[in-house]
């Protein structure tokens, strides 16, 4: 009861499941899933500040009028009752003329214009889904990298200090609630404790009491979290703390004896919930030094004899190579410029091949595709993939551009698909993934291959290439990979998937003259 009621009120609709009528395309701007599309938020900040300032001016004028009226009346109250005609006249004037004018002034709709302007900004304001995605981004970062809530709340990430606005008590409250709803009560309690500390140390905290975010409320959540994780004595302590604040509070008067009774029973602290994301720890693991590392220059084609490519072999079997300085800053600039206006939320598909419409914990990014005719540089990029791999880009998929936002990531997945997938019948499976890094990432955002103990940090300008298939054509499970959540920075990548059959002299199935099916997004 408490959980559903209080938390729903608290989160003011943090969506854990999306209702049918709230299709993503309508209710989300995707602010949190792509750094590239944050611009409207910046202009919103300025516009909203200006409006609110105007509104304050209107209200101040009004308040001045009210204070004047009070002064006038107080002067009347002070004057001695007498049959002085002058005073009678003055009083009559005040209550007949001034008072009526004053009443009509008070009844006027002050500041409505400013409020409606503020309302009109709502179409660019973040929606519930935008907020959920930002919140889950933080949740993902903290749970993946096991960041200390207190450090995180002041911008200290993995030992490095970042300039940012410190979290407020309410921020900690919200993050704690995500843990609570995910039944990770111990982490929830840590965040709620932090919320309480920040509430007590922040002189402006009381302003949030009008929303119901008071210390009393935080203690309620703390008590529930402690009780839910089986720590009854701690729960009792929170209730007793609340009674100190407000002795006559009937809710707490009932809780204390109940918890006293409960804390007589032996405690069975519940174990922490195990994440359903199998490879999450892989992102925070420091892998041992690479088992195999070799660099050489690639001269294989006539062109490369003039401009050999620097290659680093990251893994031998299956082969994973990184080719350095393969895309130049100017080209990167153009790709971002061309793709930015068309970036759309990345689609992923469930095992039943249905696109997952809900805001996704599996992949958070925006993507778009640039076909070979979009710009002449695309053909150059294709040529470099061919030079690097020695394979054909015929019938390959259009270059996919992706941009990630707060905590942006892609859970463990394989790029190849099961043989039954009809879309891959004509050109075969994705034999090669060739991924250009269009940016560095300050912290996080590595590509990690957990079965190979391999971590590849984003390196602007480089191309990483791996094989997705065994020699017999079946999917190679060893190249399962993750894009780790981004702690700091902006991640841009461009991916090319080469197909299997164009690489063969004899195609395994007869070519049908069907148009190539449209392919959108990756397959999970
Ligand atoms: C305390 O718990 C016992 C059972 O464990 C129950 O019978 C009793 O009514 C409880 N007392 C209060 C005040 O809740
Ligand atoms: C394909 O090759 C892999 C690795 O050599 C092997 O594990 C798998 O069973 C083979 N699959 C088939 C269908 O032959």
Coordinates of C-alpha atoms and ligand atoms in Angstrom, one line a residue:
X1 CA 0.0 0.0 0.0
X2 CA 2.6 2.5 1.2
X3 CA 4.8 1.6 -1.7
X4 CA 2.4 2.1 -4.4
X5 CA 0.8 5.2 -2.9
X6 CA 3.7 7.1 -1.6
X7 CA 6.2 6.3 -4.4
X8 CA 3.7 7.1 -7.1
X9 CA 3.1 10.4 -5.5
X10 CA 6.8 11.0 -5.1
X11 CA 7.9 10.1 -8.5
X12 CA 4.9 11.9 -10.0
X13 CA 4.7 9.3 -12.6
X14 CA 8.1 7.8 -13.2
X15 CA 7.1 5.4 -15.9
X16 CA 8.1 1.8 -15.3
X17 CA 5.7 0.6 -18.0
X18 CA 4.5 2.7 -20.8
X19 CA 0.8 2.9 -21.3
X20 CA -0.5 2.3 -24.8
X21 CA -1.8 5.8 -25.4
X22 CA 1.5 7.3 -24.5
X23 CA 3.5 6.4 -27.6
X24 CA 7.1 7.4 -27.4
X25 CA 7.0 9.4 -30.5
X26 CA 4.6 11.8 -28.8
X27 CA 5.8 12.0 -25.3
X28 CA 9.6 12.0 -25.6
X29 CA 12.1 14.4 -26.9
X30 CA 14.9 11.9 -26.3
X31 CA 16.9 14.6 -24.5
X32 CA 18.5 12.0 -22.2
X33 CA 19.5 9.4 -24.8
X34 CA 21.5 11.6 -27.1
X35 CA 23.8 14.5 -26.3
X36 CA 23.3 15.9 -29.9
X37 CA 19.8 17.0 -29.2
X38 CA 20.2 18.9 -25.9
X39 CA 20.0 22.4 -27.6
X40 CA 16.3 23.1 -27.0
X41 CA 16.8 22.5 -23.3
X42 CA 19.5 25.3 -23.2
X43 CA 17.1 27.8 -24.8
X44 CA 14.4 26.6 -22.5
X45 CA 16.5 27.6 -19.5
X46 CA 16.9 31.2 -20.6
X47 CA 13.3 31.6 -21.8
X48 CA 11.9 30.2 -18.5
X49 CA 14.1 32.4 -16.4
X50 CA 13.1 35.5 -18.4
X51 CA 9.4 34.7 -18.0
X52 CA 9.6 34.0 -14.3
X53 CA 11.4 37.2 -13.8
X54 CA 8.6 39.1 -15.5
X55 CA 6.1 37.2 -13.5
X56 CA 7.9 38.2 -10.3
X57 CA 7.8 41.9 -11.3
X58 CA 4.1 41.7 -11.8
X59 CA 3.6 40.1 -8.4
X60 CA 5.9 42.6 -6.7
X61 CA 3.8 45.5 -8.1
X62 CA 0.7 43.8 -6.8
X63 CA 2.2 43.2 -3.4
X64 CA 3.2 46.9 -3.2
X65 CA -0.5 47.8 -3.7
X66 CA -1.7 45.5 -1.1
X67 CA 0.9 46.9 1.4
X68 CA -0.3 50.4 0.6
X69 CA -3.9 49.5 1.3
X70 CA -2.8 47.9 4.6
X71 CA -1.0 51.1 5.6
X72 CA -4.0 53.2 4.8
X73 CA -6.3 51.0 6.9
X74 CA -3.9 50.9 9.8
X75 CA -3.8 54.6 9.9
X76 CA -7.6 54.6 10.1
X77 CA -7.6 52.1 12.9
X78 CA -5.1 54.2 14.9
X79 CA -7.2 57.4 14.6
X80 CA -9.5 58.0 17.6
X81 CA -13.2 57.5 17.1
X82 CA -14.8 60.9 17.0
X83 CA -17.6 62.9 15.3
X84 CA -15.0 64.8 13.3
X85 CA -16.7 65.4 9.9
X86 CA -13.4 65.5 8.1
X87 CA -12.5 62.0 9.4
X88 CA -16.0 60.7 8.5
X89 CA -15.6 62.1 5.0
X90 CA -12.2 60.5 4.6
X91 CA -13.4 57.1 5.8
X92 CA -16.4 57.2 3.5
X93 CA -14.1 58.1 0.6
X94 CA -11.7 55.3 1.4
X95 CA -14.5 52.6 1.7
X96 CA -16.5 53.9 -1.2
X97 CA -14.0 55.1 -3.8
X98 CA -10.6 53.6 -3.0
X99 CA -11.9 50.2 -1.7
X100 CA -13.9 49.5 -4.8
X101 CA -11.0 50.5 -7.1
X102 CA -8.8 48.3 -5.0
X103 CA -11.1 45.4 -5.1
X104 CA -11.3 45.5 -8.9
X105 CA -7.5 45.8 -9.0
X106 CA -7.1 42.7 -6.9
X107 CA -9.6 40.8 -9.1
X108 CA -7.7 41.6 -12.2
X109 CA -5.8 38.6 -13.6
X110 CA -2.3 39.6 -12.9
X111 CA 0.6 37.7 -14.4
X112 CA -1.6 35.5 -16.5
X113 CA 0.2 36.5 -19.7
X114 CA 3.5 35.4 -18.2
X115 CA 2.0 32.1 -17.0
X116 CA 0.6 31.3 -20.4
X117 CA 3.9 32.1 -22.0
X118 CA 5.5 29.7 -19.6
X119 CA 2.8 27.1 -20.5
X120 CA 3.6 27.6 -24.2
X121 CA 7.1 26.4 -23.5
X122 CA 5.8 23.0 -22.4
X123 CA 6.1 21.5 -25.9
X124 CA 9.9 21.6 -25.5
X125 CA 10.0 20.8 -21.9
X126 CA 11.2 17.3 -20.9
X127 CA 8.5 14.7 -20.6
X128 CA 8.0 11.9 -18.2
X129 CA 9.9 9.6 -20.4
X130 CA 12.8 12.0 -20.8
X131 CA 13.0 12.3 -17.1
X132 CA 12.8 8.5 -16.6
X133 CA 15.5 8.0 -19.1
X134 CA 17.8 10.5 -17.4
X135 CA 17.0 9.0 -14.0
X136 CA 17.7 5.4 -15.3
X137 CA 20.9 6.7 -16.9
X138 CA 22.1 7.7 -13.4
X139 CA 20.9 4.5 -11.9
X140 CA 22.7 2.5 -14.6
X141 CA 25.9 4.4 -14.0
X142 CA 25.9 4.0 -10.3
X143 CA 24.9 0.3 -10.4
X144 CA 27.3 -0.6 -13.2
X145 CA 30.4 1.2 -11.9
X146 CA 29.4 0.8 -8.2
X147 CA 29.9 4.6 -7.7
X148 CA 29.6 5.9 -4.2
X149 CA 26.4 7.9 -4.0
X150 CA 28.0 10.7 -1.8
X151 CA 30.9 11.1 -4.2
X152 CA 28.6 10.9 -7.3
X153 CA 26.3 13.6 -5.9
X154 CA 29.2 16.1 -5.8
X155 CA 30.6 15.2 -9.2
X156 CA 33.4 12.9 -8.1
X157 CA 33.5 10.0 -10.6
X158 CA 36.0 7.2 -10.3
X159 CA 38.5 9.4 -8.5
X160 CA 38.1 12.4 -10.9
X161 CA 36.4 15.6 -10.0
X162 CA 34.0 17.1 -12.5
X163 CA 32.5 20.5 -12.5
X164 CA 28.8 20.1 -12.1
X165 CA 25.9 21.3 -9.9
X166 CA 25.7 19.3 -6.7
X167 CA 22.8 17.0 -6.3
X168 CA 20.0 18.4 -4.2
X169 CA 18.1 16.3 -1.6
X170 CA 15.3 15.8 -4.2
X171 CA 17.7 14.4 -6.7
X172 CA 18.9 11.8 -4.2
X173 CA 15.3 11.1 -3.3
X174 CA 14.4 10.4 -6.9
X175 CA 17.4 8.1 -7.5
X176 CA 16.8 6.3 -4.3
X177 CA 13.2 5.7 -5.4
X178 CA 14.4 3.9 -8.6
X179 CA 16.4 1.5 -6.5
X180 CA 13.4 1.1 -4.2
X181 CA 11.1 0.3 -7.1
X182 CA 13.7 -2.2 -8.4
X183 CA 13.6 -3.8 -4.9
X184 CA 17.3 -2.9 -4.2
X185 CA 16.5 -1.6 -0.8
X186 CA 20.0 -1.3 0.6
X187 CA 21.1 1.1 -2.2
X188 CA 17.7 2.9 -1.9
X189 CA 18.4 3.4 1.8
X190 CA 21.9 4.9 1.1
X191 CA 20.4 7.4 -1.4
X192 CA 17.6 8.3 1.0
X193 CA 20.2 8.9 3.8
X194 CA 22.1 11.2 1.5
X195 CA 18.8 13.0 0.7
X196 CA 18.2 13.5 4.4
X197 CA 21.8 14.8 5.0
X198 CA 21.4 17.2 2.1
X199 CA 18.0 18.3 3.3
X200 CA 19.4 19.2 6.7
X201 CA 22.5 21.0 5.4
X202 CA 20.8 23.0 2.7
X203 CA 19.3 26.3 4.0
X204 CA 16.8 26.4 1.0
X205 CA 15.4 22.9 1.6
X206 CA 12.2 24.1 3.2
X207 CA 11.1 25.5 -0.2
X208 CA 10.4 22.0 -1.3
X209 CA 8.1 21.3 1.6
X210 CA 5.2 22.6 -0.5
X211 CA 5.7 19.6 -2.8
X212 CA 5.6 17.3 0.2
X213 CA 9.4 16.6 0.0
X214 CA 10.1 17.2 3.7
X215 CA 12.4 15.5 6.2
X216 CA 9.3 13.7 7.5
X217 CA 8.7 12.2 4.1
X218 CA 12.4 11.2 3.6
X219 CA 12.3 9.4 7.0
X220 CA 9.2 7.5 5.9
X221 CA 11.0 6.3 2.8
X222 CA 14.1 5.4 5.0
X223 CA 11.9 3.4 7.4
X224 CA 10.3 1.5 4.5
X225 CA 13.6 0.8 2.8
X226 CA 15.2 -0.5 6.0
X227 CA 12.2 -2.6 6.9
X228 CA 12.0 -4.0 3.4
X229 CA 15.6 -5.2 3.5
X230 CA 14.9 -6.8 6.9
X231 CA 16.7 -4.3 9.0
X232 CA 14.0 -3.7 11.7
X233 CA 16.2 -1.9 14.3
X234 CA 17.3 0.6 11.7
X235 CA 13.7 1.1 10.7
X236 CA 12.9 1.8 14.3
X237 CA 15.7 4.3 14.6
X238 CA 14.2 6.3 11.7
X239 CA 10.8 6.3 13.3
X240 CA 12.2 7.6 16.5
X241 CA 14.1 10.3 14.7
X242 CA 10.9 11.4 13.1
X243 CA 9.2 11.6 16.5
X244 CA 11.9 13.9 17.7
X245 CA 11.0 16.3 14.9
X246 CA 7.2 16.1 15.5
X247 CA 6.1 14.4 18.8
X248 CA 2.4 14.7 18.0
X249 CA 2.6 13.0 14.7
X250 CA 0.1 10.2 14.8
X251 CA 1.6 8.2 11.9
X252 CA 5.0 7.9 13.8
X253 CA 3.2 7.3 17.1
X254 CA 1.8 4.1 15.6
X255 CA 5.0 3.1 13.8
X256 CA 7.3 3.1 16.9
X257 CA 5.5 0.4 18.9
X258 CA 5.0 -1.7 15.7
X259 CA 8.6 -1.5 14.9
X260 CA 9.7 -2.2 18.5
X261 CA 7.7 -5.3 18.3
X262 CA 9.1 -6.3 14.9
X263 CA 12.7 -5.7 16.0
X264 CA 12.2 -8.3 18.7
X265 CA 12.1 -10.9 16.0
X266 CA 15.5 -12.0 14.6
X267 CA 16.6 -10.0 11.7
X268 CA 17.1 -11.6 8.3
X269 CA 18.8 -9.0 6.1
X270 CA 17.8 -9.7 2.6
X271 CA 20.5 -10.3 0.1
X272 CA 21.1 -7.7 -2.6
X273 CA 19.2 -8.3 -5.8
X274 CA 21.3 -9.8 -8.5
X275 CA 21.2 -7.8 -11.7
X276 CA 19.5 -9.4 -14.6
X277 CA 22.2 -7.8 -16.9
X278 CA 24.6 -10.7 -16.9
X279 CA 27.7 -8.8 -18.1
X280 CA 27.3 -5.6 -16.2
X281 CA 30.4 -6.2 -14.0
X282 CA 32.4 -6.5 -17.2
X283 CA 32.2 -2.8 -17.6
X284 CA 33.9 -2.0 -14.2
X285 CA 36.3 -4.9 -14.4
X286 CA 40.0 -4.1 -14.9
X287 CA 40.9 -6.9 -17.3
X288 CA 44.4 -8.3 -17.1
X289 CA 46.9 -7.0 -19.7
X290 CA 45.9 -8.1 -23.2
X291 CA 46.9 -11.6 -23.9
X292 CA 48.1 -10.7 -27.4
X293 CA 49.1 -7.3 -28.8
X294 CA 50.9 -6.6 -32.0
X295 CA 51.2 -3.6 -34.2
X296 CA 52.1 -3.5 -37.8
X297 CA 51.5 -1.5 -41.0
X298 CA 49.1 -2.7 -43.7
X299 CA 50.3 -2.5 -47.3
X300 CA 48.0 -5.0 -48.9
X301 CA 46.5 -2.8 -51.7
X302 CA 48.2 -0.6 -54.3
X303 CA 46.8 2.5 -52.5
X304 CA 48.0 1.3 -49.1
X305 CA 51.6 1.0 -50.5
X306 CA 51.5 4.8 -50.6
X307 CA 49.6 5.3 -47.3
X308 CA 49.9 2.2 -45.1
X309 CA 47.4 1.8 -42.3
X310 CA 48.5 1.4 -38.7
X311 CA 47.0 -1.8 -37.4
X312 CA 46.8 -3.0 -33.8
X313 CA 45.8 -6.6 -33.3
X314 CA 43.6 -6.8 -30.2
X315 CA 42.6 -10.4 -30.5
X316 CA 43.7 -13.3 -32.8
X317 CA 40.9 -15.8 -32.6
X318 CA 38.3 -14.4 -33.4
X319 CA 40.2 -11.6 -35.1
X320 CA 39.6 -8.1 -33.7
X321 CA 41.8 -5.3 -35.1
X322 CA 41.9 -1.6 -34.7
X323 CA 43.0 0.6 -37.5
X324 CA 44.3 4.0 -36.4
X325 CA 43.7 7.5 -38.0
X326 CA 41.3 6.2 -40.6
X327 CA 38.8 9.0 -40.5
X328 CA 39.8 12.7 -40.3
X329 CA 38.4 15.4 -38.1
X330 CA 36.9 17.2 -41.1
X331 CA 35.1 14.1 -42.3
X332 CA 33.8 13.5 -38.7
X333 CA 32.5 17.0 -38.7
X334 CA 30.6 16.4 -41.9
X335 CA 29.1 13.1 -40.8
X336 CA 27.8 14.7 -37.6
X337 CA 26.4 17.7 -39.5
X338 CA 24.7 15.4 -42.1
X339 CA 23.2 13.0 -39.5
X340 CA 22.3 15.3 -36.6
X341 CA 18.9 16.5 -37.9
X342 CA 17.8 12.9 -38.7
X343 CA 18.9 11.1 -35.6
X344 CA 16.0 9.1 -34.2
X345 CA 15.6 6.8 -31.1
X346 CA 17.4 3.5 -31.8
X347 CA 15.1 0.6 -32.3
X348 CA 15.8 -2.7 -30.8
X349 CA 13.9 -5.9 -31.4
X350 CA 12.7 -8.4 -28.9
X351 CA 13.3 -12.1 -29.4
X352 CA 9.9 -12.3 -31.0
X353 CA 11.1 -9.7 -33.6
X354 CA 8.8 -7.0 -32.2
X355 CA 10.3 -3.6 -31.9
X356 CA 10.5 -2.6 -28.2
X357 CA 8.7 0.7 -28.0
X358 CA 9.1 1.2 -24.3
X359 CA 11.9 3.4 -23.2
X360 CA 14.7 0.9 -23.1
X361 CA 17.2 -0.2 -20.6
X362 CA 18.9 -2.3 -23.2
X363 CA 20.0 0.4 -25.7
X364 CA 19.9 4.1 -25.2
X365 CA 21.0 6.2 -28.2
X366 CA 19.8 7.9 -31.3
X367 CA 20.7 6.6 -34.7
X368 CA 20.2 7.2 -38.4
X369 CA 21.5 5.8 -41.7
X370 CA 23.6 7.5 -44.4
X371 CA 23.4 5.7 -47.7
X372 CA 26.3 5.7 -50.1
X373 CA 24.9 8.6 -52.1
X374 CA 24.4 10.9 -49.1
X375 CA 27.9 12.4 -49.5
X376 CA 31.0 11.6 -51.5
X377 CA 32.9 10.9 -48.3
X378 CA 30.7 7.9 -47.5
X379 CA 32.2 6.1 -50.5
X380 CA 35.7 7.0 -49.2
X381 CA 34.8 5.5 -45.8
X382 CA 33.6 2.3 -47.5
X383 CA 36.8 2.1 -49.5
X384 CA 38.8 2.3 -46.3
X385 CA 36.8 -0.5 -44.8
X386 CA 37.6 -2.6 -47.9
X387 CA 41.3 -1.7 -47.7
X388 CA 41.4 -2.7 -44.1
X389 CA 39.4 -5.9 -44.3
X390 CA 40.2 -7.0 -47.9
X391 CA 36.5 -7.7 -48.2
X392 CA 33.7 -6.4 -50.4
X393 CA 31.2 -3.7 -49.2
X394 CA 28.7 -4.8 -51.9
X395 CA 25.2 -5.3 -50.5
X396 CA 26.4 -4.1 -47.1
X397 CA 24.1 -2.1 -44.9
X398 CA 24.0 1.7 -45.1
X399 CA 26.4 3.4 -42.7
X400 CA 24.7 3.7 -39.3
X401 CA 25.4 6.8 -37.2
X402 CA 24.8 6.6 -33.4
X403 CA 25.0 9.2 -30.7
X404 CA 24.6 8.4 -26.9
X405 CA 23.4 10.4 -24.0
X406 CA 23.5 10.4 -20.1
X407 CA 24.6 6.9 -19.1
X408 CA 24.1 5.8 -22.7
X409 CA 24.9 2.2 -23.3
X410 CA 24.0 -1.0 -25.2
X411 CA 23.7 -4.2 -23.2
X412 CA 25.5 -7.4 -24.2
X413 CA 24.5 -8.4 -27.8
X414 CA 25.7 -9.9 -30.9
X415 CA 25.6 -8.2 -34.3
X416 CA 25.0 -11.4 -36.2
X417 CA 21.5 -12.9 -36.3
X418 CA 20.1 -16.4 -36.1
X419 CA 20.0 -18.2 -39.5
X420 CA 16.2 -18.2 -39.5
X421 CA 16.0 -14.4 -39.9
X422 CA 14.4 -13.8 -43.3
X423 CA 15.8 -10.4 -43.8
X424 CA 19.3 -11.8 -44.1
X425 CA 18.4 -14.5 -46.7
X426 CA 19.6 -12.6 -49.7
X427 CA 22.9 -11.2 -48.7
X428 CA 23.7 -13.5 -45.8
X429 CA 24.6 -12.7 -42.2
X430 CA 26.7 -9.9 -40.9
X431 CA 30.1 -11.4 -41.4
X432 CA 32.0 -8.2 -40.3
X433 CA 31.3 -5.3 -38.0
X434 CA 33.4 -2.2 -38.9
X435 CA 33.0 0.6 -36.4
X436 CA 34.4 4.0 -36.8
X437 CA 34.8 6.0 -33.6
X438 CA 33.8 9.6 -34.3
X439 CA 34.7 10.8 -30.8
X440 CA 36.7 10.1 -27.7
X441 CA 34.8 9.5 -24.5
X442 CA 36.2 11.0 -21.4
X443 CA 35.0 8.3 -19.0
X444 CA 33.2 5.1 -19.7
X445 CA 31.7 4.2 -23.1
X446 CA 34.2 1.4 -24.0
X447 CA 33.3 -1.5 -26.2
X448 CA 33.8 -4.6 -24.0
X449 CA 34.0 -8.2 -25.2
X450 CA 33.5 -10.1 -21.9
X451 CA 34.3 -13.5 -23.2
X452 CA 37.6 -12.3 -24.6
X453 CA 38.6 -10.1 -21.6
X454 CA 38.9 -7.3 -24.1
X455 CA 38.1 -3.6 -23.5
X456 CA 38.4 -1.2 -26.4
X457 CA 38.1 2.5 -25.4
X458 CA 36.6 4.9 -28.0
X459 CA 39.4 6.4 -30.0
X460 CA 38.4 9.2 -32.2
X461 CA 39.4 8.5 -35.8
X462 CA 40.0 4.8 -35.5
X463 CA 38.1 1.9 -37.0
X464 CA 37.6 -1.3 -35.0
X465 CA 36.8 -4.5 -37.0
X466 CA 35.7 -7.9 -35.9
X467 CA 34.3 -11.1 -37.4
X468 CA 30.9 -12.1 -36.2
X469 CA 30.8 -15.6 -37.7
X470 CA 32.7 -18.9 -37.3
X471 CA 34.3 -20.2 -40.5
X472 CA 31.2 -22.5 -41.0
X473 CA 28.9 -19.5 -41.0
X474 CA 27.3 -19.9 -37.6
X475 CA 27.3 -17.0 -35.1
X476 CA 30.4 -16.7 -33.0
X477 CA 29.3 -16.3 -29.4
X478 CA 32.7 -15.1 -28.4
X479 CA 32.2 -11.6 -29.9
X480 CA 29.2 -10.8 -27.7
X481 CA 29.9 -7.2 -26.7
X482 CA 28.7 -4.3 -24.7
X483 CA 28.8 -0.6 -25.1
X484 CA 29.5 0.4 -21.5
X485 CA 27.5 3.3 -19.9
X486 CA 29.0 6.7 -20.6
X487 CA 30.1 8.5 -17.4
X488 CA 31.4 11.6 -19.0
X489 CA 31.5 12.7 -22.6
X490 CA 29.6 12.4 -25.9
X491 CA 29.9 9.2 -27.9
X492 CA 29.5 9.1 -31.6
X493 CA 30.1 6.0 -33.8
X494 CA 29.5 5.0 -37.4
X495 CA 29.0 1.3 -38.1
X496 CA 29.2 -0.6 -41.3
X497 CA 28.1 -4.3 -41.4
X498 CA 29.5 -6.3 -44.3
X499 CA 27.4 -9.3 -45.5
X500 CA 28.5 -12.8 -45.9
X501 CA 27.4 -13.8 -49.5
X502 CA 29.0 -11.0 -51.5
X503 CA 32.4 -12.3 -50.2
X504 CA 31.8 -15.8 -51.8
X505 CA 32.4 -17.1 -55.3
X506 CA 29.3 -19.3 -55.1
X507 CA 26.4 -18.0 -53.2
X508 CA 24.7 -20.6 -51.0
X509 CA 21.2 -19.8 -52.2
X510 CA 19.8 -18.8 -55.6
X511 CA 19.5 -15.0 -55.9
X512 CA 15.9 -13.9 -56.1
X513 CA 15.1 -10.6 -57.8
X514 CA 13.6 -9.1 -54.7
X515 CA 14.4 -5.7 -53.5
X516 CA 16.6 -5.7 -50.4
X517 CA 14.4 -5.5 -47.4
X518 CA 14.7 -2.3 -45.5
X519 CA 16.7 -2.7 -42.3
X520 CA 16.2 -0.5 -39.3
X521 CA 18.4 -0.6 -36.3
X522 CA 20.3 -3.4 -34.7
X523 CA 19.0 -6.8 -33.6
X524 CA 19.1 -7.7 -30.0
Ligands
LIG1 C1 3.6 -8.0 18.6 O1 3.8 -9.2 17.8 C2 3.0 -10.3 18.2 C3 3.3 -11.5 17.3 O2 4.7 -11.5 17.0 C4 1.5 -9.9 18.1 O3 0.8 -11.0 18.6 C5 1.3 -8.7 18.9 O4 -0.1 -8.3 18.8 C6 2.1 -7.6 18.5 N1 1.9 -6.4 19.3 C7 1.7 -5.2 18.7 C8 1.6 -4.0 19.7 O5 1.7 -5.0 17.5
LIG2 C1 30.6 -24.3 -36.5 O1 31.9 -24.1 -35.9 C2 31.9 -23.9 -34.5 C3 33.3 -23.6 -34.1 O2 34.2 -24.4 -34.8 C4 31.3 -25.1 -33.8 O3 31.3 -24.9 -32.4 C5 29.9 -25.3 -34.3 O4 29.3 -26.4 -33.7 C6 29.9 -25.4 -35.8 N1 28.5 -25.5 -36.2 C7 28.0 -26.3 -37.2 C8 26.6 -26.2 -37.5 O5 28.8 -27.0 -37.8

